Coordinates of C-alpha atoms in Angstrom, one line a residue:
X1 CA 24.2 -25.1 14.0
X2 CA 22.0 -26.1 11.0
X3 CA 23.3 -29.7 11.2
X4 CA 22.7 -30.0 14.9
X5 CA 19.1 -28.7 14.7
X6 CA 18.2 -31.1 11.9
X7 CA 19.6 -34.0 13.9
X8 CA 17.7 -33.0 17.0
X9 CA 14.3 -32.8 15.2
X10 CA 15.0 -36.1 13.4
X11 CA 16.0 -37.9 16.6
X12 CA 12.8 -36.8 18.4
X13 CA 10.7 -37.9 15.4
X14 CA 12.3 -41.3 15.2
X15 CA 11.8 -42.0 18.9
X16 CA 8.1 -41.4 18.4
X17 CA 7.8 -43.6 15.3
X18 CA 6.2 -47.1 15.4
X19 CA 7.8 -50.0 13.7
X20 CA 6.7 -52.2 10.8
X21 CA 7.4 -55.8 11.6
X22 CA 6.2 -57.8 8.6
X23 CA 9.5 -57.3 6.7
X24 CA 13.1 -57.9 7.8
X25 CA 16.2 -56.6 6.0
X26 CA 18.7 -59.4 6.4
X27 CA 21.6 -57.3 4.9
X28 CA 22.2 -53.7 3.8
X29 CA 25.3 -52.6 1.8
X30 CA 25.4 -48.9 1.3
X31 CA 27.9 -46.9 -0.7
X32 CA 28.0 -43.1 -0.6
X33 CA 29.9 -41.4 -3.4
X34 CA 31.1 -37.9 -2.5
X35 CA 33.7 -37.4 -5.3
X36 CA 31.7 -34.7 -7.0
X37 CA 29.1 -32.0 -6.0
X38 CA 26.4 -34.6 -6.6
X39 CA 25.9 -37.1 -3.7
X40 CA 25.0 -40.6 -5.0
X41 CA 23.9 -43.2 -2.4
X42 CA 23.5 -46.7 -3.7
X43 CA 22.2 -49.5 -1.4
X44 CA 21.7 -53.2 -1.9
X45 CA 18.9 -54.5 0.4
X46 CA 18.0 -58.1 0.9
X47 CA 14.4 -58.1 2.1
X48 CA 12.7 -61.1 3.8
X49 CA 9.0 -61.5 4.7
X50 CA 8.6 -62.9 8.2
X51 CA 4.9 -62.1 8.5
X52 CA 2.0 -64.4 7.6
X53 CA 0.6 -62.2 4.8
X54 CA 2.1 -61.4 1.4
X55 CA 3.8 -58.0 1.1
X56 CA 3.3 -55.8 -1.9
X57 CA 5.5 -52.8 -1.1
X58 CA 8.7 -51.7 0.6
X59 CA 8.8 -48.4 2.4
X60 CA 11.9 -46.1 2.1
X61 CA 12.0 -43.2 4.5
X62 CA 14.2 -40.1 4.1
X63 CA 14.7 -37.3 6.6
X64 CA 13.1 -34.1 5.4
X65 CA 16.4 -32.2 5.2
X66 CA 17.6 -34.9 2.7
X67 CA 14.3 -35.4 0.9
X68 CA 14.1 -31.7 -0.2
X69 CA 17.4 -32.3 -2.1
X70 CA 16.5 -35.7 -3.5
X71 CA 16.8 -35.3 -7.3
X72 CA 16.5 -39.0 -8.4
X73 CA 15.4 -42.2 -6.8
X74 CA 15.4 -45.6 -8.6
X75 CA 14.9 -49.1 -7.4
X76 CA 15.6 -52.3 -9.4
X77 CA 15.3 -55.9 -8.5
X78 CA 17.8 -58.7 -9.5
X79 CA 17.2 -62.4 -9.3
X80 CA 20.0 -65.0 -9.4
X81 CA 23.7 -64.8 -9.1
X82 CA 26.6 -64.9 -11.5
X83 CA 25.8 -66.2 -15.0
X84 CA 22.2 -67.0 -14.0
X85 CA 21.6 -63.4 -12.9
X86 CA 18.5 -62.1 -14.6
X87 CA 17.9 -58.6 -16.1
X88 CA 17.3 -55.7 -13.8
X89 CA 13.7 -54.7 -13.5
X90 CA 12.8 -51.1 -12.6
X91 CA 10.1 -50.8 -9.9
X92 CA 7.5 -48.0 -9.6
X93 CA 8.0 -45.5 -6.8
X94 CA 5.5 -43.1 -5.3
X95 CA 5.4 -40.7 -2.4
X96 CA 3.2 -41.9 0.4
X97 CA 2.3 -40.9 4.0
X98 CA 1.8 -44.0 6.2
X99 CA -0.5 -43.8 9.1
X100 CA 1.0 -42.8 12.5
X101 CA 4.3 -41.9 11.0
X102 CA 6.2 -38.8 12.0
X103 CA 6.1 -35.7 9.7
X104 CA 9.8 -35.3 9.9
X105 CA 10.2 -38.2 7.5
X106 CA 9.4 -38.3 3.8
X107 CA 8.2 -41.7 2.7
X108 CA 8.5 -43.5 -0.7
X109 CA 6.7 -46.7 -1.5
X110 CA 8.4 -49.2 -3.8
X111 CA 5.8 -51.5 -5.4
X112 CA 7.1 -55.1 -5.7
X113 CA 6.5 -57.0 -9.0
X114 CA 4.6 -59.7 -7.2
X115 CA 3.5 -60.3 -3.6
X116 CA 6.4 -61.4 -1.4
X117 CA 5.1 -64.5 0.4
X118 CA 5.9 -65.7 3.9
X119 CA 9.6 -66.8 4.1
X120 CA 10.4 -65.4 0.6
X121 CA 13.3 -62.9 0.1
X122 CA 14.1 -60.3 -2.6
X123 CA 17.2 -58.3 -3.4
X124 CA 16.7 -54.6 -4.2
X125 CA 19.2 -52.2 -5.6
X126 CA 18.4 -48.6 -4.7
X127 CA 20.0 -45.5 -6.1
X128 CA 19.3 -42.1 -4.5
X129 CA 20.9 -38.9 -6.0
X130 CA 21.0 -35.7 -4.0
X131 CA 21.9 -32.1 -5.0
X132 CA 23.0 -29.3 -2.8
X133 CA 23.7 -31.9 -0.1
X134 CA 27.3 -30.8 0.4
X135 CA 27.4 -27.6 2.4
X136 CA 30.5 -25.3 1.9
X137 CA 32.2 -25.0 5.3
X138 CA 33.5 -22.4 5.5
X139 CA 31.1 -20.6 3.3
X140 CA 33.8 -18.1 2.2
X141 CA 37.4 -18.8 1.3
X142 CA 40.3 -16.9 -0.2
X143 CA 41.5 -17.3 -3.8
X144 CA 44.4 -19.7 -2.8
X145 CA 42.4 -21.9 -0.3
X146 CA 41.0 -25.3 -1.1
X147 CA 37.2 -25.7 -0.9
X148 CA 36.0 -27.6 2.2
X149 CA 32.5 -29.1 2.4
X150 CA 30.5 -31.0 5.1
X151 CA 28.1 -33.9 4.6
X152 CA 25.6 -35.2 7.0
X153 CA 24.3 -38.8 7.1
X154 CA 23.5 -41.7 9.4
X155 CA 25.9 -44.6 9.9
X156 CA 22.9 -46.8 10.4
X157 CA 20.4 -47.4 7.7
X158 CA 17.2 -45.6 8.5
X159 CA 14.4 -48.0 8.0
X160 CA 11.1 -49.0 9.6
X161 CA 12.3 -52.6 9.5
X162 CA 14.7 -54.6 11.6
X163 CA 18.2 -54.7 10.0
X164 CA 20.2 -57.7 10.7
X165 CA 23.5 -56.7 9.1
X166 CA 24.6 -53.4 7.7
X167 CA 27.7 -52.0 6.0
X168 CA 28.5 -48.4 5.0
X169 CA 31.3 -47.0 2.9
X170 CA 31.9 -43.3 2.1
X171 CA 34.1 -42.6 -0.9
X172 CA 35.9 -39.2 -0.8
X173 CA 37.8 -37.4 -3.5
X174 CA 41.2 -39.1 -3.9
X175 CA 43.2 -35.8 -3.6
X176 CA 42.2 -35.0 -0.1
X177 CA 42.2 -36.6 3.3
X178 CA 39.1 -35.8 5.5
X179 CA 39.5 -32.8 7.8
X180 CA 37.4 -34.6 10.3
X181 CA 34.7 -37.3 10.4
X182 CA 32.5 -38.8 13.1
X183 CA 34.3 -41.8 14.6
X184 CA 32.1 -44.6 15.8
X185 CA 32.6 -48.1 16.9
X186 CA 33.8 -50.2 13.9
X187 CA 34.7 -47.2 11.8
X188 CA 38.0 -46.8 9.9
X189 CA 39.7 -44.6 7.3
X190 CA 41.3 -46.5 4.4
X191 CA 42.9 -44.3 1.8
X192 CA 40.1 -42.0 0.5
X193 CA 37.3 -44.3 1.9
X194 CA 35.6 -44.3 5.3
X195 CA 34.0 -47.5 6.4
X196 CA 31.4 -48.1 9.1
X197 CA 30.3 -51.5 10.3
X198 CA 29.3 -54.1 10.0
X199 CA 26.5 -53.4 12.5
X200 CA 24.2 -56.2 13.5
X201 CA 20.6 -56.5 14.7
X202 CA 19.7 -52.9 14.4
X203 CA 16.2 -52.1 15.6
X204 CA 13.7 -50.2 13.4
X205 CA 14.4 -46.5 12.9
X206 CA 18.0 -46.9 14.2
X207 CA 19.8 -43.6 13.5
X208 CA 23.4 -42.8 14.2
X209 CA 24.3 -39.3 12.8
X210 CA 27.7 -38.8 11.2
X211 CA 29.3 -35.7 9.6
X212 CA 32.2 -35.8 7.2
X213 CA 34.2 -32.6 6.6
X214 CA 36.6 -32.9 3.6
X215 CA 38.1 -31.0 0.7
X216 CA 36.4 -31.1 -2.7
X217 CA 37.7 -28.9 -5.6
X218 CA 35.5 -30.6 -8.2
X219 CA 33.4 -28.2 -10.4
X220 CA 30.3 -27.1 -8.4
X221 CA 28.6 -26.0 -11.6
X222 CA 24.9 -25.3 -11.1
X223 CA 22.6 -24.2 -13.9
X224 CA 20.0 -22.1 -12.2
X225 CA 18.1 -22.2 -15.4
X226 CA 18.7 -24.2 -18.6
X227 CA 16.5 -23.8 -21.7
X228 CA 16.9 -26.6 -24.3
X229 CA 15.1 -26.0 -27.6
X230 CA 14.9 -29.0 -29.9
X231 CA 13.6 -28.1 -33.4
X232 CA 12.7 -30.8 -35.9
X233 CA 13.1 -30.3 -39.6
X234 CA 11.8 -33.0 -41.9
X235 CA 14.4 -31.9 -44.4
X236 CA 17.0 -34.0 -42.5
X237 CA 18.1 -32.1 -39.4
X238 CA 17.3 -31.8 -35.6
X239 CA 18.7 -28.5 -34.3
X240 CA 19.4 -28.4 -30.6
X241 CA 20.1 -25.0 -28.8
X242 CA 20.9 -24.9 -25.1
X243 CA 20.9 -21.6 -23.1
X244 CA 22.7 -21.9 -19.8
X245 CA 22.5 -19.5 -16.8
X246 CA 25.4 -20.9 -14.7
X247 CA 26.7 -20.3 -11.2
X248 CA 29.6 -21.8 -9.1
X249 CA 27.6 -23.2 -6.2
X250 CA 30.7 -23.8 -3.9
X251 CA 32.4 -21.6 -1.3
X252 CA 32.4 -18.0 -2.3
X253 CA 35.6 -16.2 -2.8
X254 CA 36.5 -13.4 -0.4
X255 CA 38.8 -10.5 -1.1
X256 CA 39.9 -9.4 -4.5
X257 CA 40.7 -11.7 -7.4
X258 CA 44.3 -11.6 -8.5
X259 CA 44.7 -12.4 -12.2
X260 CA 48.5 -12.4 -11.8
X261 CA 48.4 -15.1 -9.1
X262 CA 46.0 -17.1 -11.1
X263 CA 48.0 -17.0 -14.3
X264 CA 51.3 -17.8 -12.5
X265 CA 50.0 -20.7 -10.4
X266 CA 46.5 -21.7 -11.5
X267 CA 46.4 -24.8 -9.4
X268 CA 47.3 -22.8 -6.3
X269 CA 45.9 -19.4 -7.1
X270 CA 42.6 -20.8 -8.2
X271 CA 42.3 -24.3 -6.7
X272 CA 38.5 -24.0 -6.0
X273 CA 37.7 -22.5 -9.4
X274 CA 36.8 -24.6 -12.5
X275 CA 38.2 -23.6 -15.8
X276 CA 36.4 -25.9 -18.2
X277 CA 33.3 -28.1 -18.6
X278 CA 32.9 -31.2 -20.8
X279 CA 29.7 -31.9 -22.7
X280 CA 29.1 -35.4 -24.2
X281 CA 27.1 -34.6 -27.3
X282 CA 25.2 -37.3 -29.3
X283 CA 27.2 -39.1 -32.0
X284 CA 27.5 -37.4 -35.4
X285 CA 26.7 -34.0 -34.0
X286 CA 27.6 -31.3 -36.4
X287 CA 27.6 -27.5 -36.8
X288 CA 28.6 -27.1 -33.2
X289 CA 28.9 -23.6 -31.8
X290 CA 29.6 -22.0 -28.3
X291 CA 28.9 -18.3 -27.7
X292 CA 27.5 -15.8 -25.3
X293 CA 26.0 -12.3 -25.5
X294 CA 29.3 -10.8 -26.7
X295 CA 29.7 -13.3 -29.5
X296 CA 31.5 -16.5 -30.4
X297 CA 33.8 -18.0 -27.7
X298 CA 36.9 -19.6 -29.3
X299 CA 38.2 -21.3 -26.1
X300 CA 36.6 -24.7 -26.9
X301 CA 37.7 -28.0 -28.3
X302 CA 35.7 -30.7 -30.1
X303 CA 36.4 -34.3 -30.6
X304 CA 34.2 -36.8 -32.3
X305 CA 33.9 -40.2 -34.0
X306 CA 31.1 -42.6 -34.9
X307 CA 30.3 -43.4 -31.3
X308 CA 30.5 -40.1 -29.5
X309 CA 31.1 -36.3 -29.8
X310 CA 32.9 -34.5 -26.9
X311 CA 32.9 -30.8 -26.5
X312 CA 35.2 -29.1 -24.0
X313 CA 34.2 -25.5 -23.3
X314 CA 36.1 -22.9 -21.3
X315 CA 34.3 -19.8 -20.0
X316 CA 35.8 -16.3 -20.6
X317 CA 37.0 -16.2 -17.0
X318 CA 37.7 -18.8 -14.3
X319 CA 34.6 -19.6 -12.2
X320 CA 35.0 -19.1 -8.5
X321 CA 32.4 -19.6 -5.9
X322 CA 29.3 -17.3 -6.4
X323 CA 30.5 -16.2 -9.8
X324 CA 28.0 -16.4 -12.7
X325 CA 28.1 -16.8 -16.5
X326 CA 25.7 -17.2 -19.3
X327 CA 26.3 -19.0 -22.6
X328 CA 24.7 -20.9 -25.4
X329 CA 25.6 -24.2 -27.0
X330 CA 24.1 -25.3 -30.3
X331 CA 24.5 -28.3 -32.6
X332 CA 22.7 -30.2 -35.3
X333 CA 21.9 -33.9 -35.4
X334 CA 21.0 -36.2 -38.2
X335 CA 17.2 -36.6 -38.4
X336 CA 17.3 -40.4 -39.1
X337 CA 19.1 -41.1 -35.8
X338 CA 16.3 -39.5 -33.7
X339 CA 13.0 -39.6 -35.6
X340 CA 11.1 -42.8 -36.2
X341 CA 7.6 -44.0 -37.2
X342 CA 5.3 -46.3 -35.3
X343 CA 1.6 -47.1 -35.8
X344 CA 1.0 -44.3 -38.2
X345 CA 2.7 -41.7 -36.0
X346 CA 6.2 -40.2 -36.0
X347 CA 8.1 -39.9 -32.8
X348 CA 11.2 -38.1 -31.6
X349 CA 13.4 -40.1 -29.3
X350 CA 16.0 -37.9 -27.6
X351 CA 17.6 -37.5 -24.2
X352 CA 16.1 -35.2 -21.7
X353 CA 18.9 -33.7 -19.6
X354 CA 22.0 -31.7 -20.2
X355 CA 25.1 -33.2 -22.0
X356 CA 27.4 -31.5 -19.5
X357 CA 28.9 -33.9 -16.9
X358 CA 28.0 -33.6 -13.3
X359 CA 25.9 -30.5 -13.8
X360 CA 23.2 -29.7 -11.3
X361 CA 20.1 -28.0 -13.0
X362 CA 17.8 -26.2 -10.6
X363 CA 15.2 -25.6 -13.4
X364 CA 15.2 -27.3 -16.8
X365 CA 12.8 -26.3 -19.6
X366 CA 12.8 -28.5 -22.7
X367 CA 11.0 -27.1 -25.8
X368 CA 10.4 -29.5 -28.7
X369 CA 9.4 -27.5 -31.8
X370 CA 7.5 -29.7 -34.2
X371 CA 7.0 -29.0 -38.0
X372 CA 4.0 -26.8 -38.9
X373 CA 1.0 -29.0 -39.5
X374 CA 1.8 -31.6 -36.8
X375 CA -1.3 -33.0 -35.0
X376 CA -2.3 -35.3 -32.2
X377 CA 0.8 -34.5 -30.1
X378 CA 1.6 -36.6 -27.1
X379 CA 4.6 -37.1 -24.8
X380 CA 6.1 -40.2 -23.1
X381 CA 8.6 -39.4 -20.3
X382 CA 10.4 -41.9 -18.0
X383 CA 9.7 -39.6 -15.0
X384 CA 7.1 -37.0 -14.0
X385 CA 7.4 -33.6 -15.7
X386 CA 5.3 -30.5 -16.0
X387 CA 4.1 -30.0 -19.6
X388 CA 2.1 -27.6 -21.7
X389 CA 1.9 -26.5 -25.3
X390 CA 2.8 -23.3 -27.2
X391 CA 2.9 -22.0 -30.8
X392 CA 6.1 -20.7 -32.4
X393 CA 6.2 -18.7 -35.7
X394 CA 9.2 -18.9 -38.0
X395 CA 10.0 -18.2 -41.6
X396 CA 7.0 -18.8 -44.0
X397 CA 4.8 -20.1 -41.2
X398 CA 1.0 -19.6 -41.5
X399 CA -0.5 -21.4 -38.5
X400 CA 2.7 -21.6 -36.5
X401 CA 4.6 -24.6 -35.3
X402 CA 3.4 -26.7 -32.3
X403 CA 5.8 -26.6 -29.3
X404 CA 5.8 -29.1 -26.5
X405 CA 7.2 -27.6 -23.3
X406 CA 8.5 -29.9 -20.5
X407 CA 9.7 -28.5 -17.2
X408 CA 11.5 -30.2 -14.3
X409 CA 13.3 -29.0 -11.3
X410 CA 16.4 -30.5 -9.6
X411 CA 17.8 -32.3 -12.6
X412 CA 21.0 -34.4 -12.6
X413 CA 22.8 -36.6 -15.1
X414 CA 20.6 -39.6 -14.2
X415 CA 17.7 -37.7 -15.8
X416 CA 19.5 -37.9 -19.2
X417 CA 17.1 -40.6 -20.3
X418 CA 15.3 -40.8 -23.6
X419 CA 11.8 -39.4 -23.9
X420 CA 9.4 -39.5 -26.8
X421 CA 7.2 -37.0 -28.5
X422 CA 4.6 -38.5 -30.8
X423 CA 2.7 -36.6 -33.5
X424 CA 1.0 -37.1 -36.9
X425 CA 2.2 -35.3 -39.9
X426 CA 0.9 -35.3 -43.5
X427 CA 3.7 -35.5 -46.1
X428 CA 1.9 -33.1 -48.3
X429 CA 2.5 -30.4 -45.6
X430 CA 6.2 -30.9 -46.3
X431 CA 5.7 -29.2 -49.7
X432 CA 3.9 -26.1 -48.3
X433 CA 7.0 -23.9 -47.9
X434 CA 8.7 -24.8 -51.2
X435 CA 5.4 -24.2 -53.0
X436 CA 5.0 -20.9 -51.3
X437 CA 8.5 -19.9 -52.5
X438 CA 7.8 -21.1 -56.0
X439 CA 4.5 -19.3 -56.4
X440 CA 5.8 -16.2 -54.7
X441 CA 8.7 -15.8 -57.2
X442 CA 6.3 -16.8 -60.0
X443 CA 3.8 -14.0 -59.2
X444 CA 6.7 -11.6 -58.7
X445 CA 8.0 -12.3 -62.2
X446 CA 4.5 -12.0 -63.6
X447 CA 4.1 -8.6 -61.9
X448 CA 7.4 -7.4 -63.3
X449 CA 6.4 -8.5 -66.8
X450 CA 3.0 -6.7 -66.5
X451 CA 4.7 -3.6 -65.2
X452 CA 7.2 -3.5 -68.0
X453 CA 4.6 -4.0 -70.8
X454 CA 1.7 -2.0 -69.3
X455 CA 1.0 1.6 -70.6
X456 CA 0.9 3.6 -67.4
X457 CA 0.7 7.0 -69.2
X458 CA -2.2 9.4 -68.3
X459 CA -5.1 9.6 -70.8
X460 CA -4.7 12.2 -73.5
X461 CA -8.2 13.4 -73.0
X462 CA -7.8 14.2 -69.3
X463 CA -7.4 17.7 -68.0
X464 CA -4.2 16.9 -66.3
X465 CA -2.7 15.6 -69.5
X466 CA -3.8 18.7 -71.4
X467 CA -2.3 20.9 -68.7
X468 CA 0.9 19.0 -68.9
X469 CA 1.1 19.5 -72.6
X470 CA 0.4 23.2 -72.2
X471 CA 3.1 23.5 -69.6
X472 CA 5.6 21.7 -71.9
X473 CA 4.8 24.2 -74.7
X474 CA 5.3 27.1 -72.2
X475 CA 8.7 25.6 -71.2
X476 CA 9.7 25.2 -74.8
X477 CA 8.8 28.9 -75.5
X478 CA 10.7 30.1 -72.5
X479 CA 13.7 28.1 -73.5
X480 CA 13.6 29.7 -76.9
X481 CA 13.3 33.2 -75.3
X482 CA 16.3 32.4 -73.2
X483 CA 18.3 31.3 -76.3
X484 CA 17.4 34.5 -78.1
X485 CA 18.4 36.6 -75.2
X486 CA 21.7 34.7 -74.9
X487 CA 22.3 35.3 -78.7
X488 CA 21.6 39.0 -78.1
X489 CA 24.2 39.1 -75.3
X490 CA 26.7 37.4 -77.6
X491 CA 26.1 40.2 -80.2
X492 CA 26.6 42.8 -77.4
X493 CA 29.9 41.1 -76.5
X494 CA 31.2 41.2 -80.1
X495 CA 30.2 44.9 -80.5
X496 CA 31.9 45.8 -77.3
X497 CA 35.0 43.9 -78.6
X498 CA 35.2 46.2 -81.7
X499 CA 35.6 49.2 -79.4
X500 CA 38.6 47.6 -77.8
X501 CA 40.1 46.9 -81.2
X502 CA 39.4 50.5 -82.1
X503 CA 41.5 51.7 -79.2
X504 CA 44.3 49.5 -80.5
X505 CA 44.1 50.0 -84.3
X506 CA 42.2 53.3 -84.7
X507 CA 40.1 51.8 -87.6
X508 CA 36.8 53.7 -87.2
X509 CA 35.4 52.4 -90.5
X510 CA 35.7 48.8 -89.3
X511 CA 33.9 49.7 -86.1
X512 CA 31.0 51.3 -88.1
X513 CA 30.7 48.1 -90.2
X514 CA 30.5 46.0 -87.1
X515 CA 27.8 48.3 -85.7
X516 CA 25.7 48.0 -88.8
X517 CA 26.0 44.2 -88.7
X518 CA 25.0 44.1 -85.0
X519 CA 22.0 46.3 -85.7
X520 CA 20.8 43.9 -88.4
X521 CA 21.2 40.8 -86.1
X522 CA 19.5 42.4 -83.2
X523 CA 16.5 43.4 -85.4
X524 CA 16.2 39.9 -86.6
X525 CA 16.3 38.5 -83.1
X526 CA 13.7 41.0 -82.0
X527 CA 11.4 39.7 -84.7
X528 CA 11.9 36.1 -83.5
X529 CA 11.1 37.2 -80.0
X530 CA 7.7 38.8 -80.7
X531 CA 5.6 35.7 -81.6
X532 CA 7.1 33.9 -78.5
X533 CA 6.0 36.7 -76.2
X534 CA 2.6 36.7 -77.9
X535 CA 2.2 33.0 -77.1
X536 CA 3.2 33.4 -73.5
X537 CA 0.7 36.2 -73.1
X538 CA -2.1 34.0 -74.5
X539 CA -1.2 30.9 -72.4
X540 CA -2.7 30.7 -68.9
X541 CA 0.1 28.3 -67.8
X542 CA 2.6 31.1 -68.3
X543 CA 0.9 33.5 -66.0
X544 CA 3.3 32.9 -63.1
X545 CA 6.5 33.2 -65.1
X546 CA 5.4 35.8 -67.7
X547 CA 6.4 38.9 -65.5
X548 CA 9.9 37.6 -65.2
X549 CA 10.1 37.0 -69.0
X550 CA 8.8 40.5 -69.8
X551 CA 11.3 42.0 -67.3
X552 CA 14.1 40.1 -68.9
X553 CA 13.2 41.4 -72.4
X554 CA 12.9 45.0 -71.2
X555 CA 16.3 44.8 -69.3
X556 CA 17.9 43.4 -72.4
X557 CA 16.4 46.1 -74.6
X558 CA 17.7 48.8 -72.2
X559 CA 21.1 47.1 -72.1
X560 CA 21.1 47.2 -75.9
X561 CA 20.4 51.0 -76.0
X562 CA 23.1 51.8 -73.5
X563 CA 25.6 49.7 -75.5
X564 CA 24.7 51.6 -78.7
X565 CA 25.1 54.9 -76.8
X566 CA 28.5 53.9 -75.7
X567 CA 29.5 52.8 -79.2
X568 CA 28.3 56.1 -80.7
X569 CA 30.1 58.2 -78.1
X570 CA 33.4 56.4 -78.6
X571 CA 33.1 56.6 -82.5
X572 CA 32.2 60.3 -82.3
X573 CA 35.2 61.0 -80.1
X574 CA 37.6 59.3 -82.6
X575 CA 36.1 61.1 -85.6
X576 CA 36.3 64.5 -83.9
X577 CA 39.7 63.6 -82.5
X578 CA 38.4 64.8 -79.1
X579 CA 39.7 63.2 -75.9
X580 CA 40.5 64.2 -72.5
X581 CA 38.9 63.8 -69.2
X582 CA 35.4 64.7 -70.3
X583 CA 35.2 61.9 -72.8
X584 CA 36.5 59.3 -70.4
X585 CA 34.0 60.4 -67.8
X586 CA 31.1 60.1 -70.2
X587 CA 32.2 56.6 -71.3
X588 CA 32.8 55.5 -67.7
X589 CA 29.3 56.6 -66.6
X590 CA 27.7 54.6 -69.4
X591 CA 29.9 51.6 -68.6
X592 CA 28.7 51.6 -65.0
X593 CA 25.1 51.4 -66.2
X594 CA 26.0 48.6 -68.7
X595 CA 27.6 46.5 -66.0
X596 CA 24.6 46.9 -63.7
X597 CA 22.1 46.0 -66.5
X598 CA 24.2 43.0 -67.5
X599 CA 24.1 41.7 -64.0
X600 CA 20.3 42.1 -63.8
X601 CA 19.9 40.2 -67.1
X602 CA 22.1 37.4 -65.9
X603 CA 20.1 37.2 -62.6
X604 CA 16.8 37.1 -64.4
X605 CA 18.1 34.3 -66.6
X606 CA 19.0 32.2 -63.5
X607 CA 15.7 32.8 -61.9
X608 CA 13.7 31.8 -65.0
X609 CA 15.9 28.7 -65.4
X610 CA 15.2 27.6 -61.8
X611 CA 11.4 28.1 -62.3

């Protein structure tokens, strides 16, 4: 229905359009290439001026439904034939709206290199490239079905001029025969090519609609958005990073996808899907990588020589109609192959479009990141682009790096032409980052040397330093007290051991000698303890810990008394040769108190040690 409605509106508009009679097209030879998703229409026009005045332009009309998908339009002129044929000259083209022309047509004006005088002729070669011109029909297919598309065109060349002779050939993919095509007078199918004409003496705005319905399983790869970032390093490298957001723009798959059918018969179970894409990278590309959000994708192959570098990439899964994927391609290029100097300026000369073959790009953004310190930036592009400037900060940047941003919609392979970015750069700025690193490490080493050799101790006259010294003296005194108490406990253990020997040997005299020696040692230790306690009483720094120390000394003294009582009781029992239950009860009661006191002493030692 969409085709028929477009044809109806166009037919009404053409019937109301006036003709332009100054020019006559003596011959038109059109060739339509439908072998991929991109429609390329090339036409050779021989134009004659039959009017009295010189003609400065040739008008090219396109129906609006075609013009909205027109991605690229170029016109060249050739003079001579065979060996005398001159070089092709590209002619400027602009969109115009001639007076009294219907709005259903979009007009382009081709400016001639010089006025075409009366009776003179000129041969023009026209190339028009269209995207999204092949409509999937049906729009949804099963996994095993081939993809069918429909294309709408006119068998007659649409022109405001009289056309004397016209030929048209439509080239189809070689693997399929057309499902159907519009049959007209003088039309025939020859292999994979449909021919219309020749048609003679066609009036202005002659229009004969045709529709071709055929199979096409070529990759309908559409980049809904492509971001290319080209970063220049004057240290010898141009880094290119390309972020793709890709979709299969063909017939959508209906039903569930069967991996088993696809693996068993990929050419049958996935005829409409594409499994790989080929990117023609510049020569001497290096450090090539291919990855997505998950990580590196290993299903890629790279070939290269001095003339070209070819990268074959395979997505993680086969791409059927409507399926999407995102990935990134990156590679480095030698700086000397793309950066040049002219009239005191440096300029980058690099291609604009994507290196992937037959890729349709709905929106392309190219960012050229220049070195920090670049000035007077300008761009020279072979076609109109939207542009603006940004700033990008990277490692060791101070002012940031100038970024030239170029944006264009509806991009095809014909846009992979070279563009230039001009800028001025002072060579001294090249040393900025190395000098920053050198001075940074230098000052770091100086700081380390100063830190190692500087005296960072606190002044001896300050209150904090005095307090620290006093606290150190208190700690030393407390450690000495702990040592004395531990020595007393050692004497207690030895004296208690003599009682165990007494029960085994019955030597009372040896036990008394040990008691006398213990008394002497404990007295000496008590004398050593008195000046330490006196110091702690006099020091304000010991106010917090002094109660614990006094409690420790008191508990040890009480432990000492109970131990002497136990020793005397046992000796007395042996001397009087008294025994029995009463003696054991007395000793057991004393031993309970000894055990409790010894535990309290050990606990106090631990508390003081923690403080």
